[in-house]
Coordinates of C-alpha atoms and ligand atoms in Angstrom, one line a residue:
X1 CA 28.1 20.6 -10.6
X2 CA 29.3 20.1 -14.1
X3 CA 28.1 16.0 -14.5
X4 CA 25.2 13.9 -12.9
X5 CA 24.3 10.5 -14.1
X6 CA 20.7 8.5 -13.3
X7 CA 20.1 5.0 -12.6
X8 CA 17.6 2.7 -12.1
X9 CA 17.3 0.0 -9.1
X10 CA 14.8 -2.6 -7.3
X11 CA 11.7 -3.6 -9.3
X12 CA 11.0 -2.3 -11.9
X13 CA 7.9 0.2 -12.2
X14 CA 6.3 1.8 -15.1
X15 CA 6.8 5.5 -15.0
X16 CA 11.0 4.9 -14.2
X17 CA 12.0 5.5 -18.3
X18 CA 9.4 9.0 -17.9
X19 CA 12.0 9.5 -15.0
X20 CA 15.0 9.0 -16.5
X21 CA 14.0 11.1 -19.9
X22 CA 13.0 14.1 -17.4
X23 CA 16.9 13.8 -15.7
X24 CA 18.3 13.6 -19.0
X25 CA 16.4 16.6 -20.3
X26 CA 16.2 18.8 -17.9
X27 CA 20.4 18.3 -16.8
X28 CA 21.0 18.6 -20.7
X29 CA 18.7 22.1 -20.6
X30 CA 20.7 23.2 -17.9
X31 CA 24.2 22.4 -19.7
X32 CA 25.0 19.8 -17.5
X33 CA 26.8 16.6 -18.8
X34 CA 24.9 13.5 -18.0
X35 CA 25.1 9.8 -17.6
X36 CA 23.0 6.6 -17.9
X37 CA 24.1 4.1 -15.5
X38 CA 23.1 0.6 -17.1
X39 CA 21.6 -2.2 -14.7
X40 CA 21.0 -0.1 -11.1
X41 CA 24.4 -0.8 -8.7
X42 CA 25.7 -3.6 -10.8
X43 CA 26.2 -1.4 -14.1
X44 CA 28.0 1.4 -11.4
X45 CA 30.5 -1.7 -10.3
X46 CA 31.1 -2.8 -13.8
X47 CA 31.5 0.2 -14.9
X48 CA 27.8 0.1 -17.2
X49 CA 28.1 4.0 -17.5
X50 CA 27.2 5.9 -20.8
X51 CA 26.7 9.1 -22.1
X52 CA 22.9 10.5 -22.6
X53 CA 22.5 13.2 -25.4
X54 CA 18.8 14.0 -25.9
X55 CA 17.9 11.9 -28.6
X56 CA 19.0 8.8 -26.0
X57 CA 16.1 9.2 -24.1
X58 CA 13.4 9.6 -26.8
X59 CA 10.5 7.4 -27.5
X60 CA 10.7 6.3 -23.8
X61 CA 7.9 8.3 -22.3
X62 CA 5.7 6.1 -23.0
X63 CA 7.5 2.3 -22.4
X64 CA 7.0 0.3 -19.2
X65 CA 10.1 -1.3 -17.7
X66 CA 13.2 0.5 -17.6
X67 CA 15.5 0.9 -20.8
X68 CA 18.1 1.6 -18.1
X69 CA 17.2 -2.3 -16.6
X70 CA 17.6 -2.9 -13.2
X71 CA 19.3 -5.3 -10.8
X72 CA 19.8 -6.5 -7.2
X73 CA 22.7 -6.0 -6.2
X74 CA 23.2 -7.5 -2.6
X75 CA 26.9 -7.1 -2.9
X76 CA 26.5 -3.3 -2.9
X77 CA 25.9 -3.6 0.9
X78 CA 29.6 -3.7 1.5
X79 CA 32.1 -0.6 1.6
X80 CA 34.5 -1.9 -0.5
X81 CA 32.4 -2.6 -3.6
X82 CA 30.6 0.8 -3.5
X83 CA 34.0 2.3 -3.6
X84 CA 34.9 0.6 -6.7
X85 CA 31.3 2.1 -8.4
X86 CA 31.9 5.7 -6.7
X87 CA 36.0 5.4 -8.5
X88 CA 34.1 4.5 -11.6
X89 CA 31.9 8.0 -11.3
X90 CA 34.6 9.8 -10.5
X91 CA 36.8 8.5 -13.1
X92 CA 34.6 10.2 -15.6
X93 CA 34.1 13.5 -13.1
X94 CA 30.4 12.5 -12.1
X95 CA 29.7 14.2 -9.0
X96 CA 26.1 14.2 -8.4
X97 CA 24.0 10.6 -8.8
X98 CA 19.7 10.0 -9.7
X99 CA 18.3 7.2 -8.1
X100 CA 15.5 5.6 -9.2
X101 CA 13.9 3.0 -6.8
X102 CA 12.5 1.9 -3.9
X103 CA 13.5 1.6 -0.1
X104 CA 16.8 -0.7 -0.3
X105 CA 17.7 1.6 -3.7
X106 CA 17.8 4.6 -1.3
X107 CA 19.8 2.8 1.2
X108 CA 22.7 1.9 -1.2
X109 CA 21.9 6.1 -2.4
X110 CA 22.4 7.2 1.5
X111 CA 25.8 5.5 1.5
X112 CA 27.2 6.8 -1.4
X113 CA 25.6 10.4 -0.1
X114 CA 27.9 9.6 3.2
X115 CA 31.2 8.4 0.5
X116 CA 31.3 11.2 -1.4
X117 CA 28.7 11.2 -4.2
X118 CA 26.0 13.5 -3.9
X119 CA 22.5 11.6 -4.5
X120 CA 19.3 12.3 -4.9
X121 CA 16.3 9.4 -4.4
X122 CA 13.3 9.4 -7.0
X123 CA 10.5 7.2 -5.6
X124 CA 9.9 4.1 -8.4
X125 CA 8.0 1.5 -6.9
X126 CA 4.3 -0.1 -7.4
X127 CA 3.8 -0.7 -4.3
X128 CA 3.5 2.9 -2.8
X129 CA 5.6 2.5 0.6
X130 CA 8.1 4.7 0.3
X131 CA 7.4 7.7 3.3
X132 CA 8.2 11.3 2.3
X133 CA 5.9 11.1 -0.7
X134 CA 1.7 10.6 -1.1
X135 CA 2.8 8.5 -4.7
X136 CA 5.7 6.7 -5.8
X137 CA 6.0 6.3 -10.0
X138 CA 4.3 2.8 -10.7
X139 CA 1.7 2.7 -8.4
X140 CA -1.2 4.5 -10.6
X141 CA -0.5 2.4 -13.8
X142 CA -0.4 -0.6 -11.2
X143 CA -3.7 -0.2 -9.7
X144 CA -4.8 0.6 -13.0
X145 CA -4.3 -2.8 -14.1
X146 CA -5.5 -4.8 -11.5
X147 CA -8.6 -2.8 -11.7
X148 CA -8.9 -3.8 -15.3
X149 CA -8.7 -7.5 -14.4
X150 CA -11.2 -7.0 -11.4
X151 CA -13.8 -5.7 -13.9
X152 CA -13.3 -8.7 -15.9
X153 CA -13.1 -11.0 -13.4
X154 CA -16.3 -9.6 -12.2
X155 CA -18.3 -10.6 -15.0
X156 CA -17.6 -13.8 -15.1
X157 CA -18.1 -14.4 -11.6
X158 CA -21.5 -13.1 -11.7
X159 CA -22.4 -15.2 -14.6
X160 CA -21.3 -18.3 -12.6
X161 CA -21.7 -16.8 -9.2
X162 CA -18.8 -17.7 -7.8
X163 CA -16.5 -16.2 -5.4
X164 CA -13.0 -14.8 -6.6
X165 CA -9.9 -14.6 -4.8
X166 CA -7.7 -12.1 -6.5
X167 CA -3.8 -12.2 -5.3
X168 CA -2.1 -8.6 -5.7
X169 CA 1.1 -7.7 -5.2
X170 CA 2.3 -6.1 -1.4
X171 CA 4.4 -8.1 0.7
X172 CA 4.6 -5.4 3.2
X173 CA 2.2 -2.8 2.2
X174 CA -1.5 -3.2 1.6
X175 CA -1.8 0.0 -0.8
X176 CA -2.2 -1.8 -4.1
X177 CA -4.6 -4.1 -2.3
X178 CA -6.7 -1.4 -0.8
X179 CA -6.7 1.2 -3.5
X180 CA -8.0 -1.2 -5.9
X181 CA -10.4 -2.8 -3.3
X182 CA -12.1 0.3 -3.0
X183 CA -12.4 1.4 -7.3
X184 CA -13.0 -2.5 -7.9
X185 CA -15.8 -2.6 -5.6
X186 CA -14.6 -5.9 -4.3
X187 CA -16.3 -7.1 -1.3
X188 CA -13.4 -7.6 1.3
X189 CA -9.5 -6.6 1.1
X190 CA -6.5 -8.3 2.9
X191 CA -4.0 -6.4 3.9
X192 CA -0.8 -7.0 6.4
X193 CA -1.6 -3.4 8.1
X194 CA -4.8 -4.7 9.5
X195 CA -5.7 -8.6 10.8
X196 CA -8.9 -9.9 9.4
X197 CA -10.7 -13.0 10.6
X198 CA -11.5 -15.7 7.9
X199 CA -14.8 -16.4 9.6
X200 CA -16.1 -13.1 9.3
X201 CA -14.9 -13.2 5.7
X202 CA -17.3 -16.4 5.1
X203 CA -20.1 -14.6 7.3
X204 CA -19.9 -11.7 5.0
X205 CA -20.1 -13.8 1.9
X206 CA -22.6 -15.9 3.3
X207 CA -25.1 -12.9 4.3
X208 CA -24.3 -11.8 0.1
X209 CA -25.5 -14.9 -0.9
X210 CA -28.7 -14.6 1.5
X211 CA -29.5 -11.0 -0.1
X212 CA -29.1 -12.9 -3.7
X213 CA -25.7 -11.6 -4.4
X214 CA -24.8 -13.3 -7.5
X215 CA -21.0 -13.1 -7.1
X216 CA -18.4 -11.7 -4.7
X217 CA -14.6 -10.5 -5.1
X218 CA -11.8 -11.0 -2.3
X219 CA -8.7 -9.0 -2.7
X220 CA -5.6 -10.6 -1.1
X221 CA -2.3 -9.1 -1.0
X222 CA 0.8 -11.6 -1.2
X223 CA 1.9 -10.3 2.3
X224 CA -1.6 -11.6 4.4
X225 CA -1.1 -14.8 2.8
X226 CA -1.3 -16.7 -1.1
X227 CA -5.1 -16.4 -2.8
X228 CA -4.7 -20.0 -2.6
X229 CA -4.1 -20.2 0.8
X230 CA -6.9 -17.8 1.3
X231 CA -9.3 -20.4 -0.5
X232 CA -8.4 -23.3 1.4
X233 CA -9.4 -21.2 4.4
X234 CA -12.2 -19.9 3.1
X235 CA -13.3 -23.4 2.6
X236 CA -13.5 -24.2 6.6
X237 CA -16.0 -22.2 6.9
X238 CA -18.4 -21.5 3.8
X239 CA -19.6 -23.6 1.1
X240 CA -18.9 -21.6 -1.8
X241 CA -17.7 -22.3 -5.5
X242 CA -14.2 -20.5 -5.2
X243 CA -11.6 -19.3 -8.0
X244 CA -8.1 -17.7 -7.6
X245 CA -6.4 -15.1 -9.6
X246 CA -2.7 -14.7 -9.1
X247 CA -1.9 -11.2 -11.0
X248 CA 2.0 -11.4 -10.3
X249 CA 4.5 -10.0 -12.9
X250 CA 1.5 -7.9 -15.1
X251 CA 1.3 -5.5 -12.4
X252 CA 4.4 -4.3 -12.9
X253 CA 4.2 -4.1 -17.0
X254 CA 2.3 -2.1 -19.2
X255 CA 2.5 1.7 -20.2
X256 CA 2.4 3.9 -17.7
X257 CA -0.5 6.2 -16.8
X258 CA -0.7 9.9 -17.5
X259 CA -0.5 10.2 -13.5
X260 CA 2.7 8.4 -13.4
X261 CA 4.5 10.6 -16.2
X262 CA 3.7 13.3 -14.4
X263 CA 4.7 12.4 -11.8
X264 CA 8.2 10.9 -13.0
X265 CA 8.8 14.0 -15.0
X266 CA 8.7 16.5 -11.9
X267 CA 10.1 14.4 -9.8
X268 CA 12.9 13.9 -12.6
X269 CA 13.4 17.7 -13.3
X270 CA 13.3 18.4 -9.7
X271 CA 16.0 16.0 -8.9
X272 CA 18.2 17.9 -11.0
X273 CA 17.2 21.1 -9.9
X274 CA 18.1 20.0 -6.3
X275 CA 21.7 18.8 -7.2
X276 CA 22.4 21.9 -9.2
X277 CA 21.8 23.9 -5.8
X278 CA 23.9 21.4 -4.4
X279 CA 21.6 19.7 -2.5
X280 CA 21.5 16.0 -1.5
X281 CA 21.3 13.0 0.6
X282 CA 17.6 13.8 -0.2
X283 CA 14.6 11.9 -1.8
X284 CA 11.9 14.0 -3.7
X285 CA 8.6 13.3 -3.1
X286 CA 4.7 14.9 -3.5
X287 CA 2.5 15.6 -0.8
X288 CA -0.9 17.6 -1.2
X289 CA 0.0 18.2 -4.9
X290 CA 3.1 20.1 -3.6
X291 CA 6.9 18.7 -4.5
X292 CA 8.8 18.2 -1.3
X293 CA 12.2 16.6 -0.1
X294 CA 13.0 14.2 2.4
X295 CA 16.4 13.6 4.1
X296 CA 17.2 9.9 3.5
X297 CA 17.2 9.4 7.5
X298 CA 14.0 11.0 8.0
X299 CA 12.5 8.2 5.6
X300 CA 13.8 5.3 6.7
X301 CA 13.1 6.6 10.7
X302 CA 9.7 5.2 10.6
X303 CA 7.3 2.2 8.8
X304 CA 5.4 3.4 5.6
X305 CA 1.6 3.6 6.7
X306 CA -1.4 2.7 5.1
X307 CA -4.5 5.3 5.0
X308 CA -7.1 4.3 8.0
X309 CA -10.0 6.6 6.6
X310 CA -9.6 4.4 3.1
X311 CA -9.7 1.0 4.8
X312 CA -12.7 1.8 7.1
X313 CA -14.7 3.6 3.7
X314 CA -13.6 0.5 1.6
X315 CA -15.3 -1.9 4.8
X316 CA -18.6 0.9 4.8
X317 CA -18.9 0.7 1.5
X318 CA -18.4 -3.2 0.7
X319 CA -21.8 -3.8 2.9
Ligands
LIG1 P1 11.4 -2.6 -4.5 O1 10.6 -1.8 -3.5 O2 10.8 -2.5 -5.8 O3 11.8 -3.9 -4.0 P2 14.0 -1.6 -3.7 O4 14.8 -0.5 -4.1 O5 13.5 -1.6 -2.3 O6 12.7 -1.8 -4.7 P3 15.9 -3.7 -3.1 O7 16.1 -5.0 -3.8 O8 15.5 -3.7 -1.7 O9 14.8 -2.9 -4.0 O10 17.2 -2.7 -3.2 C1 17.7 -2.5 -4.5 C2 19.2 -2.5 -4.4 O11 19.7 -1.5 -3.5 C3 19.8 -3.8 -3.8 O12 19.9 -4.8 -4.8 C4 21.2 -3.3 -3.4 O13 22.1 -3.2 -4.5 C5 20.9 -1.9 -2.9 N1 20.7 -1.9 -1.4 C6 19.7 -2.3 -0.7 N2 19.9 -2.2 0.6 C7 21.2 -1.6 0.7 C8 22.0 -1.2 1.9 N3 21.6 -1.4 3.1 N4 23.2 -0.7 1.6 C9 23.6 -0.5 0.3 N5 22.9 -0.9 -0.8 C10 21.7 -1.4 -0.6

């Protein structure tokens, strides 16, 4: 393989231009030509494709976003538009593709696999669902953030002892919610893996305030229901002085963490490494500190799951 090019698709995450700089390098160290595919599956259609020396991707490591940008693309679903982005590779000899994104991004990556462009999936999401992988790029400096914001938030709900609602991002995966439950110290976390009453919410919170607990911190993510949902609730049962914090959009901005760069920059160099042995169809990943790769099937085959032993210690601990 003589040309590759990278792209970047879904939501954005921080970590993805760490990713992108690691393809770029690491293709470029290996004499390979290589391309930056501008807005995710729209730029490959419109024929957004430019070449990367190695100057293109410095001062990136550390920028949130993607320089790349990204786009849904729902169009990409159908045969005949993909074709028209795999003639536009082709037309400029690209025969091996980087994608950088989350579940739907390596669905659109399987079927170009199957058309006739060898790809290789990069996990880039916040919300740390993607199976085949422990960590997907985002989530650190994600949970990083809203731990920030707990922290703060905690202070002044002590000083007014109230009780704070905080709304994370997770439609279908609790991670974000959990992880940062259990390094916020918040009292309870919602998540859609596991059902938890209201009432024994406002029992909980209600035996706090008996043991002179001045404050107390409910995570929420967007998938269980809104914070301010969770607060009219609440309300049913418990007589408490409530506020809600709707994080949205921050969690997915910012710098991204040491962890994350990392993290992008193997998984980047091992992308290229895996399409150079003319492997693909594949999405890298790390498990027990170990890279690994994951046929596209195989990851899609089953639902992402959350980590049981976490949510039980982050209930044992929350007392
Ligand atoms: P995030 O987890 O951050 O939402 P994602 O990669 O799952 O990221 P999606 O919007 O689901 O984000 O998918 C990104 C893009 O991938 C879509 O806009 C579309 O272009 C493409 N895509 C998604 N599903 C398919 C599919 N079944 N076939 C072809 N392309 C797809």
């Amino acid at each position: 393989m003589k040309k590759i090019a990278v792209l970047t698709s879904g939501g954005d995450s921080p970590g993805m231009n760490a990713a992108v700089r690691a393809v770029v390098r690491k293709a470029i160290y290996h004499d390979l030509e290589v391309y930056g595919v501008y807005q995710g599956y729209q730029g490959l259609i419109t024929n957004n494709i430019k070449q990367m020396d190695r100057g293109a991707v410095g001062d990136k490591i550390q920028r949130g976003g993607t320089f790349l940008q990204s786009a849904r693309c729902p169009e990409f679903k159908e045969p005949k538009v993909r074709q028209q982005g795999i003639e536009n590779l082709k037309a400029l000899g690209i025969e091996g593709l980087v994608v950088v994104g989350g579940d739907g991004s390596y669905r659109g990556a399987q079927r170009l696999n199957e058309e006739g462009i060898k790809t290789i999936g990069i996990p880039g999401t916040i919300d740390n669902d993607i199976n085949g992988t422990d960590f997907t790029i985002g989530f650190d400096t994600a949970l990083n953030t809203i731990i920030e914001v707990v922290d703060k938030i905690r202070d002044t709900a002590s000083s007014h002892e109230r009780t704070f609602i905080i709304e994370v991002m997770g439609r279908d995966a609790g991670d974000l919610a959990l992880w940062s439950a259990l390094a916020g110290g918040a009292e309870t976390v919602l998540i859609p893996e596991f059902k938890k009453d209201v009432q024994e919410i406002a029992d909980k919170i209600q035996q706090g305030i008996e043991r002179g607990k001045k404050h107390s911190i409910i995570i929420v993510a967007e998938g269980v229901m809104s914070g301010k949902d969770c607060a009219e609730e609440l309300k049913k049962y418990i007589n408490v002085d409530t506020r809600v914090s709707v994080l949205g959009h921050m969690q997915r901005g910012g710098s991204p963490s040491g962890i994350d760069r990392v993290l992008a920059s193997r998984f980047g160099a091992y992308a290229v490494d895996l399409l150079m042995n003319d492997e693909s169809g594949l999405a890298v990943g790390i498990q027990n500190n170990k890279l690994t790769k994951t046929k596209f099937e195989d990851i899609f085959s089953s639902q992402h799951k959350i980590d049981e032993d976490m949510y039980r210690l982050t209930n044992e601990l929350s007392i």
